[in-house]
RNA sequence: UGUCCGAUGGUGUAACGGUAGCACUGCAGAUUUUGGUUCUGCCGGUCAAGGUUCGAACCCUUGUCGGACAACCA
């Protein structure tokens, strides 16, 4: 702190590698990363970890980070996804170097390099059926057998490969394979497929190509073209690294090589993180959309009310390493609360209202009570909230037979109405079903907030809204989408079996203080004593809709 | 019977051969006109066995456990 020159910030293993490279002046000291999403789905919190890592590394080491779309599979990819991905990265607050890059921009170069490999005797066309190729590959514990295509002449290979490119052959009829080693214990080195035939329109190259490169043939080469120095990816690509390096060695013209570094992907408790499963939830309508506030997508979290800052703080807190990990979803919630606590204006909203009549308060009288907007932020100022004879309080804040530790309202008890008066409960009424229908209180005029001369001390303070000035709104309460800690971790049980039936509760008749009428979509508030809420995009001038981002910590509710 | 990777409190993550620290969670207390925030304290950990060393979470060996790899997906 005061001795920064002596203090060594602890580094994660990737930072250690980078600093060592810097010391050795590798790549003339350039630091250049990339975030390479496939545009086949929406980004989720796991991607956020990767985004914060890559762009964050570029920021802290004065380097650059490219956004590159890994768009080599037109069967799954779509512009809808590239747009959402750009939006999400922007929203998180990161700037990519230059324009977004696309692997599809390198198709010509990739093709030329493939031809070079053929000419070098390092690649060949295989026209065997897919099943045969798979069989010949063998299994991890047992070597594969070589394809007859390996013996084809260079001339024939060139001709066939050209034919593939020109669309002379049907889908699946042949592939281009690298000639590496069918006996390698690493499956990825057993003559991996470089190109497949796909007569499919690509969202950027149109119908120009009838063949598309595979991931392994596209990725490292793209890194090379862009001058990437550190190619950071997740652990499942670790076994690809020898192939990544092999391909680079075939095409590189100097000693520069991008270096692939793998880290452990994020797992969150009570959450599924695979794109396939998230897509299934959307397509089969288990949730309403990709940005459903229950989704772990960046767009879902944004709509839920999460701030970019809280997600970045979360990513910082969870760290980066190579061991498998499951982060408690509570840590993500902690991160939003922490941020929202410092910035969210406090307001009154009653979710489950019950009417209180203050019998000794004059009918028709309105007092504007001065309420602090945010005790954490002196700049936030204050606002006026109207107080009247009839108000609403939270149904949960009243108990007919209240235990000793219950600090709220009950027959004969005194509580403070925050920012207003201390009231005493004198009586209550029930409807025919036995539910409390009205509560009758008296107030003490000497206890007005800010000018209390009574000397009274009470245990409980309640939020409230004026029955005549508040307005109705819909509030949506969210709970975790899955009831199991690891919904995707059960071999015998489909993850959808663990869907929480109460993940969304809609409260149609909530009562909000009048100042909230001016709130706009995305605005965030602390509904005092309840939690953090934001205005949902479903809001209309007639009916406002609020999402509960996260409840406040509740040491009372936990105890019960 | 294959190759690669990993193993530090309940959960994450540091310690780079020299006092096992930090965050979240949990528990206890203080403050509080939010049972919020803030503050204080506490509980709790190096997978196992050998070896190297004055000294090992860290280096070596063996074992155990976990993960990844057998799409014309990325």
Coordinates of C-alpha atoms (C1' of nucleotides) in Angstrom, one line a residue:
Chain A
X1 CA 0.0 0.0 0.0
X2 CA 2.5 2.7 1.1
X3 CA 5.4 0.6 -0.1
X4 CA 4.3 -0.4 -3.6
X5 CA 7.8 -0.9 -4.8
X6 CA 8.3 -3.6 -2.2
X7 CA 4.9 -5.1 -2.6
X8 CA 4.5 -7.9 -5.1
X9 CA 1.0 -8.3 -6.4
X10 CA 0.2 -11.9 -6.6
X11 CA 0.0 -13.1 -10.2
X12 CA -2.2 -15.8 -11.7
X13 CA -0.3 -18.4 -13.8
X14 CA -1.1 -16.6 -17.1
X15 CA 0.2 -13.3 -15.8
X16 CA 3.4 -15.1 -14.7
X17 CA 3.9 -16.4 -18.2
X18 CA 3.3 -13.0 -19.7
X19 CA 5.7 -11.3 -17.3
X20 CA 8.4 -13.9 -18.0
X21 CA 7.9 -13.4 -21.8
X22 CA 8.2 -9.6 -21.2
X23 CA 11.4 -10.1 -19.3
X24 CA 12.8 -12.1 -22.2
X25 CA 11.5 -9.6 -24.7
X26 CA 9.7 -12.3 -26.5
X27 CA 7.8 -11.0 -29.6
X28 CA 9.6 -7.7 -29.1
X29 CA 7.5 -7.2 -26.0
X30 CA 4.2 -7.3 -27.8
X31 CA 1.2 -8.5 -25.8
X32 CA -1.7 -9.4 -28.0
X33 CA -4.7 -11.5 -27.0
X34 CA -8.0 -12.4 -28.5
X35 CA -11.4 -13.4 -27.5
X36 CA -12.7 -15.9 -30.1
X37 CA -16.4 -16.7 -29.7
X38 CA -18.3 -18.8 -32.2
X39 CA -21.4 -16.9 -33.1
X40 CA -23.7 -19.8 -32.4
X41 CA -25.4 -18.6 -29.2
X42 CA -25.5 -15.9 -26.6
X43 CA -22.6 -15.2 -24.3
X44 CA -22.9 -16.4 -20.7
X45 CA -21.2 -15.7 -17.4
X46 CA -18.6 -18.2 -18.3
X47 CA -17.7 -16.2 -21.4
X48 CA -17.6 -13.1 -19.2
X49 CA -14.8 -14.7 -17.2
X50 CA -12.9 -15.3 -20.4
X51 CA -13.7 -11.8 -21.7
X52 CA -12.5 -10.2 -18.5
X53 CA -9.4 -12.3 -18.6
X54 CA -8.4 -11.6 -22.1
X55 CA -9.3 -7.9 -22.4
X56 CA -8.2 -7.4 -18.8
X57 CA -4.7 -8.9 -19.5
X58 CA -4.4 -6.6 -22.6
X59 CA -5.3 -3.6 -20.4
X60 CA -2.9 -4.4 -17.6
X61 CA 0.0 -5.2 -19.9
X62 CA -0.5 -2.4 -22.3
X63 CA -1.4 -4.8 -25.1
X64 CA -4.2 -5.4 -27.4
X65 CA -7.1 -7.8 -27.5
X66 CA -8.9 -8.7 -30.7
X67 CA -12.5 -9.8 -30.9
X68 CA -12.5 -12.6 -33.4
X69 CA -15.6 -14.5 -34.5
X70 CA -14.7 -18.2 -35.0
X71 CA -17.2 -18.6 -37.8
X72 CA -16.2 -21.7 -39.6
X73 CA -19.4 -23.7 -39.3
X74 CA -22.2 -22.1 -41.2
X75 CA -24.6 -24.8 -40.1
X76 CA -24.9 -23.3 -36.6
X77 CA -23.9 -19.7 -36.9
X78 CA -25.9 -16.6 -37.4
X79 CA -25.6 -12.8 -37.5
X80 CA -28.1 -12.5 -34.7
X81 CA -25.4 -14.0 -32.5
X82 CA -22.6 -11.8 -33.7
X83 CA -24.7 -8.7 -32.9
X84 CA -25.5 -9.9 -29.4
X85 CA -21.9 -10.8 -28.7
X86 CA -20.7 -7.4 -29.7
X87 CA -23.4 -5.8 -27.6
X88 CA -22.5 -7.8 -24.5
X89 CA -18.7 -7.1 -24.8
X90 CA -19.4 -3.4 -25.2
X91 CA -21.7 -3.5 -22.2
X92 CA -19.1 -5.1 -20.1
X93 CA -17.0 -2.1 -20.9
X94 CA -14.3 -3.6 -23.1
X95 CA -12.9 -2.2 -26.3
X96 CA -11.6 -4.5 -28.9
X97 CA -8.6 -3.7 -31.0
X98 CA -9.6 -2.3 -34.4
X99 CA -12.7 -3.8 -36.1
X100 CA -14.0 -7.2 -35.1
X101 CA -12.1 -9.9 -36.9
X102 CA -13.6 -13.0 -38.5
X103 CA -12.0 -16.4 -39.2
X104 CA -14.0 -16.4 -42.4
X105 CA -11.9 -13.5 -43.6
X106 CA -9.0 -15.9 -43.7
X107 CA -10.6 -18.6 -45.8
X108 CA -8.5 -17.8 -48.9
X109 CA -5.3 -17.8 -47.0
X110 CA -6.3 -21.0 -45.2
X111 CA -7.0 -22.6 -48.6
X112 CA -3.6 -21.5 -50.0
X113 CA -1.8 -22.9 -46.9
X114 CA -3.8 -26.2 -47.3
X115 CA -2.5 -26.4 -50.9
X116 CA 1.0 -25.8 -49.6
X117 CA 0.6 -28.7 -47.1
X118 CA -0.6 -31.0 -49.9
X119 CA 2.4 -30.0 -52.0
X120 CA 4.7 -30.7 -49.0
X121 CA 3.2 -34.1 -48.7
X122 CA 1.6 -33.2 -45.4
X123 CA -2.1 -33.4 -46.4
X124 CA -4.2 -35.6 -48.5
X125 CA -7.8 -36.1 -49.6
X126 CA -9.7 -39.0 -48.0
X127 CA -12.8 -40.2 -49.9
X128 CA -13.7 -43.0 -47.5
X129 CA -17.1 -42.9 -45.8
X130 CA -17.3 -41.0 -42.5
X131 CA -17.9 -44.2 -40.5
X132 CA -14.8 -45.8 -41.9
X133 CA -12.6 -42.9 -41.1
X134 CA -13.9 -42.9 -37.6
X135 CA -13.2 -46.6 -37.2
X136 CA -9.7 -46.3 -38.6
X137 CA -8.9 -43.6 -36.1
X138 CA -9.0 -46.2 -33.4
X139 CA -9.5 -45.6 -29.7
X140 CA -7.3 -43.7 -27.2
X141 CA -5.7 -46.9 -25.9
X142 CA -5.2 -48.4 -29.4
X143 CA -3.5 -47.0 -32.5
X144 CA -5.4 -46.2 -35.6
X145 CA -4.8 -47.5 -39.1
X146 CA -3.7 -45.5 -42.0
X147 CA -6.1 -44.4 -44.7
X148 CA -5.4 -45.5 -48.3
X149 CA -5.7 -41.8 -49.2
X150 CA -2.3 -41.3 -47.6
X151 CA -0.7 -42.9 -50.7
X152 CA -2.4 -40.7 -53.2
X153 CA -0.1 -38.6 -55.4
X154 CA 0.3 -34.9 -54.7
X155 CA -1.1 -34.1 -58.2
X156 CA -4.2 -36.2 -57.5
X157 CA -4.7 -34.6 -54.1
X158 CA -4.4 -31.1 -55.6
X159 CA -7.0 -31.9 -58.2
X160 CA -9.4 -33.5 -55.8
X161 CA -9.0 -30.7 -53.3
X162 CA -9.7 -28.2 -56.0
X163 CA -12.8 -30.2 -57.0
X164 CA -13.9 -30.1 -53.4
X165 CA -13.6 -26.3 -53.4
X166 CA -15.4 -26.0 -56.7
X167 CA -18.3 -27.9 -55.4
X168 CA -17.9 -30.9 -57.7
X169 CA -18.6 -33.4 -54.9
X170 CA -21.5 -33.9 -52.5
X171 CA -21.5 -33.1 -48.8
X172 CA -19.6 -35.7 -46.8
X173 CA -18.1 -37.4 -49.8
X174 CA -14.5 -36.4 -49.0
X175 CA -12.3 -34.5 -46.6
X176 CA -8.9 -33.1 -46.5
X177 CA -6.7 -34.6 -43.8
X178 CA -3.4 -33.6 -42.4
X179 CA -0.8 -36.4 -42.5
X180 CA 0.5 -36.6 -39.0
X181 CA 0.6 -39.9 -37.1
X182 CA -2.1 -42.5 -36.9
X183 CA -0.3 -44.2 -34.0
X184 CA -0.2 -41.2 -31.8
X185 CA -1.6 -41.6 -28.3
X186 CA -3.1 -38.2 -28.8
X187 CA -6.3 -38.7 -30.9
X188 CA -6.0 -35.3 -32.3
X189 CA -2.8 -36.1 -34.1
X190 CA -4.3 -39.1 -35.9
X191 CA -4.5 -37.4 -39.3
X192 CA -7.0 -34.7 -38.3
X193 CA -9.6 -33.4 -40.7
X194 CA -8.8 -30.0 -42.1
X195 CA -11.7 -29.4 -44.4
X196 CA -15.1 -30.9 -44.9
X197 CA -17.5 -30.3 -47.9
X198 CA -20.5 -28.2 -46.9
X199 CA -22.7 -26.7 -49.6
X200 CA -24.1 -24.2 -47.2
X201 CA -24.5 -20.5 -47.3
X202 CA -22.2 -18.7 -44.9
X203 CA -23.5 -15.6 -43.1
X204 CA -20.5 -13.6 -44.4
X205 CA -19.0 -15.3 -47.4
X206 CA -22.3 -16.3 -48.9
X207 CA -22.1 -19.2 -51.3
X208 CA -18.4 -18.6 -52.2
X209 CA -17.3 -21.7 -50.4
X210 CA -18.2 -25.4 -50.7
X211 CA -15.6 -26.4 -48.2
X212 CA -15.1 -25.1 -44.6
X213 CA -12.1 -25.4 -42.4
X214 CA -12.3 -27.3 -39.1
X215 CA -11.5 -25.6 -35.8
X216 CA -8.0 -27.0 -35.5
X217 CA -7.0 -25.8 -38.9
X218 CA -8.6 -22.4 -38.5
X219 CA -7.8 -21.3 -35.0
X220 CA -4.0 -21.3 -34.7
X221 CA -3.7 -20.0 -38.2
X222 CA -6.0 -17.1 -37.4
X223 CA -3.9 -16.4 -34.3
X224 CA -0.9 -16.4 -36.5
X225 CA -2.4 -14.0 -39.1
X226 CA -3.4 -11.6 -36.4
X227 CA -0.1 -11.7 -34.6
X228 CA -1.6 -13.0 -31.4
X229 CA 1.1 -13.7 -28.8
X230 CA -0.9 -15.4 -26.1
X231 CA -3.9 -17.5 -27.2
X232 CA -5.8 -18.2 -24.1
X233 CA -8.5 -20.9 -24.1
X234 CA -10.2 -23.4 -21.9
X235 CA -8.8 -26.7 -20.6
X236 CA -10.6 -28.9 -23.1
X237 CA -8.3 -27.6 -25.8
X238 CA -5.2 -28.7 -23.9
X239 CA -5.0 -32.0 -25.9
X240 CA -5.3 -29.9 -29.1
X241 CA -2.1 -27.9 -28.3
X242 CA 0.3 -30.4 -30.0
X243 CA -1.8 -30.1 -33.2
X244 CA -2.0 -26.3 -32.8
X245 CA 1.8 -26.2 -32.8
X246 CA 2.2 -28.8 -35.5
X247 CA 0.0 -26.8 -38.0
X248 CA 1.9 -23.6 -37.1
X249 CA 5.2 -25.3 -37.8
X250 CA 4.0 -26.2 -41.3
X251 CA 3.0 -22.7 -42.3
X252 CA 5.2 -20.3 -40.2
X253 CA 7.9 -18.4 -42.1
X254 CA 9.8 -17.2 -39.1
X255 CA 10.2 -18.0 -35.5
X256 CA 7.2 -16.1 -34.3
X257 CA 4.5 -18.4 -32.8
X258 CA 1.4 -17.6 -30.9
X259 CA 1.3 -19.6 -27.6
X260 CA -1.8 -21.4 -26.5
X261 CA -2.5 -21.3 -22.8
X262 CA -5.4 -23.1 -21.2
X263 CA -7.3 -22.3 -18.0
X264 CA -10.3 -23.9 -16.2
X265 CA -13.7 -22.7 -17.3
X266 CA -16.1 -21.3 -14.9
X267 CA -18.7 -23.5 -13.3
X268 CA -21.5 -22.0 -11.2
X269 CA -23.5 -23.9 -8.7
X270 CA -27.2 -24.3 -9.5
X271 CA -26.6 -23.4 -13.1
X272 CA -26.0 -25.0 -16.4
X273 CA -23.4 -23.4 -18.6
X274 CA -23.3 -25.3 -21.9
X275 CA -24.5 -23.4 -24.9
X276 CA -26.3 -26.5 -26.0
X277 CA -28.4 -26.7 -22.8
X278 CA -29.1 -23.0 -22.7
X279 CA -30.3 -23.2 -26.3
X280 CA -32.5 -26.1 -25.3
X281 CA -34.0 -24.0 -22.5
X282 CA -34.8 -21.2 -24.9
X283 CA -36.0 -23.3 -27.9
X284 CA -38.2 -25.6 -25.8
X285 CA -39.6 -22.6 -23.9
X286 CA -38.5 -23.5 -20.4
X287 CA -37.5 -19.9 -20.2
X288 CA -38.9 -17.0 -22.2
X289 CA -35.8 -15.9 -24.2
X290 CA -32.0 -15.8 -24.2
X291 CA -32.3 -12.7 -22.0
X292 CA -34.8 -14.2 -19.6
X293 CA -33.6 -12.9 -16.2
X294 CA -33.2 -16.4 -14.9
X295 CA -30.6 -17.2 -17.6
X296 CA -26.9 -17.1 -16.8
X297 CA -26.4 -15.3 -20.1
X298 CA -24.9 -11.9 -20.0
X299 CA -28.1 -10.5 -21.5
X300 CA -30.1 -12.3 -18.9
X301 CA -28.0 -11.0 -16.1
X302 CA -28.2 -7.5 -17.5
X303 CA -32.0 -7.6 -17.7
X304 CA -32.1 -9.1 -14.2
X305 CA -30.3 -5.9 -13.0
X306 CA -26.7 -7.0 -12.7
X307 CA -24.3 -4.2 -13.5
X308 CA -21.2 -4.6 -15.7
X309 CA -19.1 -3.5 -12.8
X310 CA -20.4 -6.3 -10.6
X311 CA -19.7 -8.9 -13.2
X312 CA -16.2 -7.6 -13.6
X313 CA -15.6 -7.6 -9.9
X314 CA -16.9 -11.2 -9.8
X315 CA -14.5 -12.3 -12.5
X316 CA -11.7 -10.7 -10.6
X317 CA -12.7 -12.4 -7.4
X318 CA -13.0 -15.9 -8.7
X319 CA -9.4 -15.9 -10.1
X320 CA -7.9 -18.0 -12.8
X321 CA -6.3 -21.4 -12.5
X322 CA -6.1 -24.8 -14.1
X323 CA -8.0 -26.9 -11.5
X324 CA -11.7 -27.6 -12.0
X325 CA -13.8 -25.3 -9.9
X326 CA -17.4 -24.7 -9.0
X327 CA -18.1 -21.2 -7.8
X328 CA -20.9 -20.7 -5.3
X329 CA -23.6 -18.7 -7.1
X330 CA -23.8 -16.7 -3.8
X331 CA -20.5 -15.1 -4.8
X332 CA -22.1 -13.6 -7.9
X333 CA -24.9 -12.3 -5.7
X334 CA -22.5 -10.9 -3.3
X335 CA -20.9 -9.0 -6.1
X336 CA -24.1 -7.3 -7.3
X337 CA -25.2 -6.4 -3.8
X338 CA -21.8 -4.9 -3.2
X339 CA -22.1 -2.7 -6.3
X340 CA -25.8 -1.9 -6.0
X341 CA -25.4 -1.0 -2.4
X342 CA -23.1 1.8 -3.3
X343 CA -25.1 3.2 -6.3
X344 CA -28.8 2.2 -6.0
X345 CA -31.2 4.9 -4.7
X346 CA -33.4 3.7 -1.8
X347 CA -37.1 3.7 -2.3
X348 CA -40.3 2.3 -0.7
X349 CA -42.2 -0.5 -2.4
X350 CA -44.6 -2.8 -0.7
X351 CA -44.8 -6.2 -2.4
X352 CA -47.5 -7.8 -0.5
X353 CA -49.6 -5.0 0.9
X354 CA -51.9 -4.8 3.9
X355 CA -53.7 -1.6 4.7
X356 CA -53.0 0.4 7.9
X357 CA -55.3 3.1 9.1
X358 CA -53.8 5.7 11.5
X359 CA -56.9 6.5 13.4
X360 CA -55.6 9.7 15.0
X361 CA -54.1 11.2 11.9
X362 CA -56.3 13.8 10.2
X363 CA -58.3 12.6 7.2
X364 CA -57.1 14.3 4.0
X365 CA -53.8 15.5 5.5
X366 CA -50.7 14.9 3.4
X367 CA -47.2 15.4 4.8
X368 CA -44.2 15.3 2.5
X369 CA -41.5 13.3 4.4
X370 CA -37.9 14.0 3.5
X371 CA -36.1 10.7 2.8
X372 CA -32.4 10.2 2.2
X373 CA -31.8 8.6 -1.3
X374 CA -28.7 6.7 -0.4
X375 CA -27.0 6.6 3.0
X376 CA -23.8 5.3 1.2
X377 CA -23.7 8.3 -1.1
X378 CA -23.9 11.8 0.3
X379 CA -24.3 13.2 -3.3
X380 CA -27.5 11.3 -3.9
X381 CA -29.6 13.8 -2.0
X382 CA -33.1 13.3 -0.8
X383 CA -36.7 13.2 -2.0
X384 CA -40.2 13.8 -0.6
X385 CA -42.5 10.9 0.1
X386 CA -46.2 11.7 0.9
X387 CA -47.5 10.4 4.2
X388 CA -51.2 10.0 4.8
X389 CA -53.8 8.5 7.2
X390 CA -54.1 5.3 5.2
X391 CA -50.9 3.5 4.2
X392 CA -49.8 0.1 3.1
X393 CA -47.2 -2.0 4.8
X394 CA -45.8 -5.4 4.1
X395 CA -48.1 -8.3 5.2
X396 CA -45.0 -10.1 6.6
X397 CA -44.4 -7.1 8.9
X398 CA -47.4 -7.9 10.9
X399 CA -48.0 -10.8 13.2
X400 CA -51.1 -11.5 15.3
X401 CA -49.2 -13.6 17.8
X402 CA -45.7 -12.2 17.5
X403 CA -42.8 -14.0 19.2
X404 CA -40.5 -12.0 21.4
X405 CA -37.7 -11.6 18.8
X406 CA -40.2 -10.3 16.1
X407 CA -39.3 -6.6 16.0
X408 CA -42.2 -5.6 13.7
X409 CA -45.9 -4.8 14.1
X410 CA -48.2 -6.7 16.3
X411 CA -51.1 -5.9 18.7
X412 CA -50.0 -3.4 21.2
X413 CA -46.5 -3.0 19.7
X414 CA -44.8 0.2 18.6
X415 CA -42.7 0.4 15.5
X416 CA -41.2 3.3 13.5
X417 CA -42.4 4.0 10.0
X418 CA -39.2 4.9 8.4
X419 CA -38.8 8.6 7.7
X420 CA -42.2 9.3 9.4
X421 CA -43.7 8.5 12.8
X422 CA -43.7 5.9 15.5
X423 CA -47.1 4.2 15.5
X424 CA -48.7 1.8 17.9
X425 CA -50.9 -1.0 16.7
X426 CA -54.3 -0.8 18.6
X427 CA -56.4 -3.3 16.7
X428 CA -56.9 -5.2 13.4
X429 CA -59.7 -6.7 11.3
X430 CA -60.0 -10.0 9.5
X431 CA -62.0 -10.9 6.4
X432 CA -64.3 -13.9 6.1
X433 CA -61.3 -16.2 5.3
X434 CA -59.5 -15.2 8.5
X435 CA -56.9 -13.1 6.8
X436 CA -55.9 -9.7 8.2
X437 CA -57.8 -7.1 6.2
X438 CA -56.9 -3.9 8.0
X439 CA -54.7 -2.8 10.9
X440 CA -55.5 0.2 13.1
X441 CA -52.8 2.2 14.6
X442 CA -52.3 5.5 16.4
X443 CA -49.3 7.7 15.8
X444 CA -47.3 9.9 18.2
X445 CA -46.9 13.4 16.7
X446 CA -43.8 14.0 18.8
X447 CA -41.9 11.2 17.0
X448 CA -41.6 12.8 13.5
X449 CA -38.4 11.8 11.8
X450 CA -35.8 14.5 12.2
X451 CA -37.6 16.3 15.0
X452 CA -38.3 13.5 17.4
X453 CA -38.7 14.9 20.9
X454 CA -40.3 11.9 22.5
X455 CA -37.1 10.0 23.5
X456 CA -38.9 6.8 22.4
X457 CA -36.8 3.9 21.2
X458 CA -38.3 1.1 19.1
X459 CA -36.8 -2.1 17.8
X460 CA -38.4 -2.2 14.4
X461 CA -38.5 0.1 11.5
X462 CA -40.9 -0.6 8.6
X463 CA -41.2 0.7 5.1
X464 CA -44.5 1.9 3.9
X465 CA -46.4 3.8 1.1
X466 CA -49.3 6.1 1.1
X467 CA -52.5 4.3 0.2
X468 CA -53.7 7.3 -1.8
X469 CA -50.5 8.3 -3.5
X470 CA -48.8 4.9 -4.3
X471 CA -49.4 3.2 -7.6
X472 CA -49.7 -0.4 -8.7
X473 CA -47.0 -2.2 -10.4
X474 CA -46.0 -5.8 -11.2
X475 CA -42.9 -7.2 -9.6
X476 CA -41.2 -10.4 -10.7
X477 CA -39.3 -12.4 -8.1
X478 CA -36.7 -14.8 -9.3
X479 CA -35.2 -17.8 -7.6
X480 CA -32.5 -20.1 -8.9
X481 CA -33.5 -21.8 -12.2
X482 CA -32.4 -25.3 -10.9
X483 CA -33.0 -26.9 -7.6
X484 CA -29.9 -29.0 -7.8
X485 CA -26.4 -27.8 -7.2
X486 CA -25.1 -29.5 -10.3
X487 CA -28.1 -30.0 -12.6
X488 CA -25.9 -31.2 -15.5
X489 CA -23.9 -33.6 -13.4
X490 CA -26.3 -36.5 -13.2
X491 CA -25.7 -39.2 -15.7
X492 CA -29.1 -40.9 -15.3
X493 CA -31.2 -37.8 -14.9
X494 CA -31.8 -35.1 -17.5
X495 CA -30.9 -31.6 -16.3
X496 CA -34.4 -30.4 -17.0
X497 CA -35.7 -32.6 -14.2
X498 CA -34.1 -30.2 -11.8
X499 CA -35.9 -27.1 -13.1
X500 CA -37.2 -25.1 -10.2
X501 CA -41.0 -24.7 -10.6
X502 CA -40.8 -21.5 -8.5
X503 CA -38.0 -19.8 -10.3
X504 CA -40.4 -17.1 -11.4
X505 CA -43.1 -15.6 -9.2
X506 CA -45.2 -12.7 -10.5
X507 CA -46.7 -10.3 -8.0
X508 CA -49.3 -8.2 -9.8
X509 CA -50.5 -5.9 -7.1
X510 CA -47.4 -4.3 -5.6
X511 CA -47.6 -0.7 -4.2
X512 CA -44.8 1.7 -5.0
X513 CA -44.0 5.2 -3.9
X514 CA -44.9 7.9 -6.4
X515 CA -41.3 8.9 -7.3
X516 CA -40.9 5.6 -9.0
X517 CA -43.4 6.6 -11.7
X518 CA -40.6 8.4 -13.5
X519 CA -38.2 5.4 -13.6
X520 CA -37.0 4.2 -16.9
X521 CA -36.2 0.8 -18.3
X522 CA -33.0 -0.5 -16.7
X523 CA -33.1 1.9 -13.7
X524 CA -32.0 0.2 -10.5
X525 CA -33.3 0.8 -7.0
X526 CA -33.1 -0.7 -3.5
X527 CA -36.6 -1.3 -2.3
X528 CA -35.8 -0.7 1.2
X529 CA -35.6 -3.8 3.5
X530 CA -36.4 -6.0 0.5
X531 CA -33.7 -6.1 -2.2
X532 CA -32.5 -4.6 -5.4
X533 CA -34.9 -4.1 -8.2
X534 CA -34.8 -2.8 -11.8
X535 CA -37.3 -1.7 -14.3
X536 CA -37.9 -4.4 -16.9
X537 CA -38.3 -3.8 -20.6
X538 CA -41.8 -5.2 -20.5
X539 CA -42.9 -2.0 -18.7
X540 CA -45.5 0.2 -20.3
X541 CA -46.8 3.6 -19.2
X542 CA -49.9 1.8 -17.9
X543 CA -48.2 -1.0 -16.1
X544 CA -44.6 -0.8 -14.8
X545 CA -42.8 -4.1 -14.3
X546 CA -39.9 -4.5 -11.9
X547 CA -37.4 -7.4 -11.7
X548 CA -35.9 -8.3 -8.4
X549 CA -32.2 -8.6 -9.1
X550 CA -31.4 -10.1 -5.7
X551 CA -32.8 -9.8 -2.2
X552 CA -31.0 -8.1 0.6
X553 CA -29.1 -10.3 3.0
X554 CA -31.5 -11.3 5.6
X555 CA -30.2 -12.5 8.9
X556 CA -33.7 -12.6 10.4
X557 CA -35.3 -14.6 7.6
X558 CA -32.4 -17.1 7.8
X559 CA -32.9 -17.6 11.5
X560 CA -36.6 -18.4 11.2
Chain B
rU1 C1' -3.4 -51.8 -20.0
rG2 C1' -3.2 -45.0 -23.5
rU3 C1' -1.9 -39.7 -23.6
rC4 C1' -2.4 -35.0 -21.3
rC5 C1' -3.9 -32.0 -17.1
rG6 C1' -5.0 -31.2 -12.0
rA7 C1' -5.2 -31.9 -6.4
rU8 C1' -4.3 -25.9 -0.3
rG9 C1' -10.4 -24.6 5.0
rG10 C1' -17.4 -25.6 3.2
rU11 C1' -16.3 -22.7 -1.9
rG12 C1' -12.7 -20.0 -4.7
rU13 C1' -7.7 -18.3 -4.8
rA14 C1' -2.4 -16.8 -3.0
rA15 C1' 2.3 -18.2 -0.9
rC16 C1' 7.7 -18.9 -7.0
rG17 C1' 12.6 -23.7 -1.0
rG18 C1' 12.0 -19.8 4.6
rU19 C1' 5.8 -17.5 9.8
rA20 C1' 0.1 -21.2 5.1
rG21 C1' -2.5 -15.4 3.7
rC22 C1' -7.0 -13.2 1.2
rA23 C1' -12.2 -13.3 -0.4
rC24 C1' -17.0 -15.6 -0.1
rU25 C1' -19.8 -18.6 3.3
rG26 C1' -20.8 -19.9 8.6
rC27 C1' -20.9 -18.4 13.8
rA28 C1' -20.4 -14.5 17.8
rG29 C1' -20.5 -9.4 19.1
rA30 C1' -20.6 -3.6 18.2
rU31 C1' -23.0 0.4 15.5
rU32 C1' -27.6 1.3 12.9
rU33 C1' -34.6 5.2 11.9
rU34 C1' -33.2 -0.8 6.3
rG35 C1' -33.1 -7.6 10.9
rG36 C1' -29.4 -3.7 5.0
rU37 C1' -24.5 -1.3 5.1
rU38 C1' -20.1 -0.8 8.2
rC39 C1' -16.7 -2.6 12.1
rU40 C1' -14.5 -6.4 15.4
rG41 C1' -13.6 -11.4 16.6
rC42 C1' -14.0 -16.7 15.9
rC43 C1' -14.3 -21.7 13.4
rG44 C1' -11.8 -24.0 9.5
rG45 C1' -6.8 -26.2 5.0
rU46 C1' -1.6 -28.2 2.2
rC47 C1' -4.7 -36.0 -1.1
rA48 C1' -1.3 -40.2 0.9
rA49 C1' 3.5 -42.5 1.6
rG50 C1' 8.5 -42.2 0.8
rG51 C1' 12.9 -39.2 -0.8
rU52 C1' 16.2 -34.6 -1.4
rU53 C1' 17.2 -30.3 2.0
rC54 C1' 19.3 -27.0 7.8
rG55 C1' 14.2 -26.2 6.1
rA56 C1' 9.0 -28.8 1.4
rA57 C1' 2.2 -26.7 0.0
rC58 C1' 6.3 -25.8 -3.5
rC59 C1' 11.6 -30.2 -6.0
rC60 C1' 11.9 -36.0 -7.0
rU61 C1' 9.4 -41.1 -6.8
rU62 C1' 5.2 -44.0 -6.2
rG63 C1' 0.2 -44.3 -5.2
rU64 C1' -4.9 -42.4 -4.7
rC65 C1' -8.7 -39.4 -6.5
rG66 C1' -10.7 -36.0 -10.1
rG67 C1' -11.0 -33.9 -15.2
rA68 C1' -10.0 -33.8 -20.6
rC69 C1' -9.4 -36.5 -25.3
rA70 C1' -12.2 -41.5 -29.7
rA71 C1' -18.0 -34.8 -34.5
rC72 C1' -16.8 -34.2 -41.4
rC73 C1' -18.7 -29.1 -33.7
rA74 C1' -16.0 -25.2 -31.5

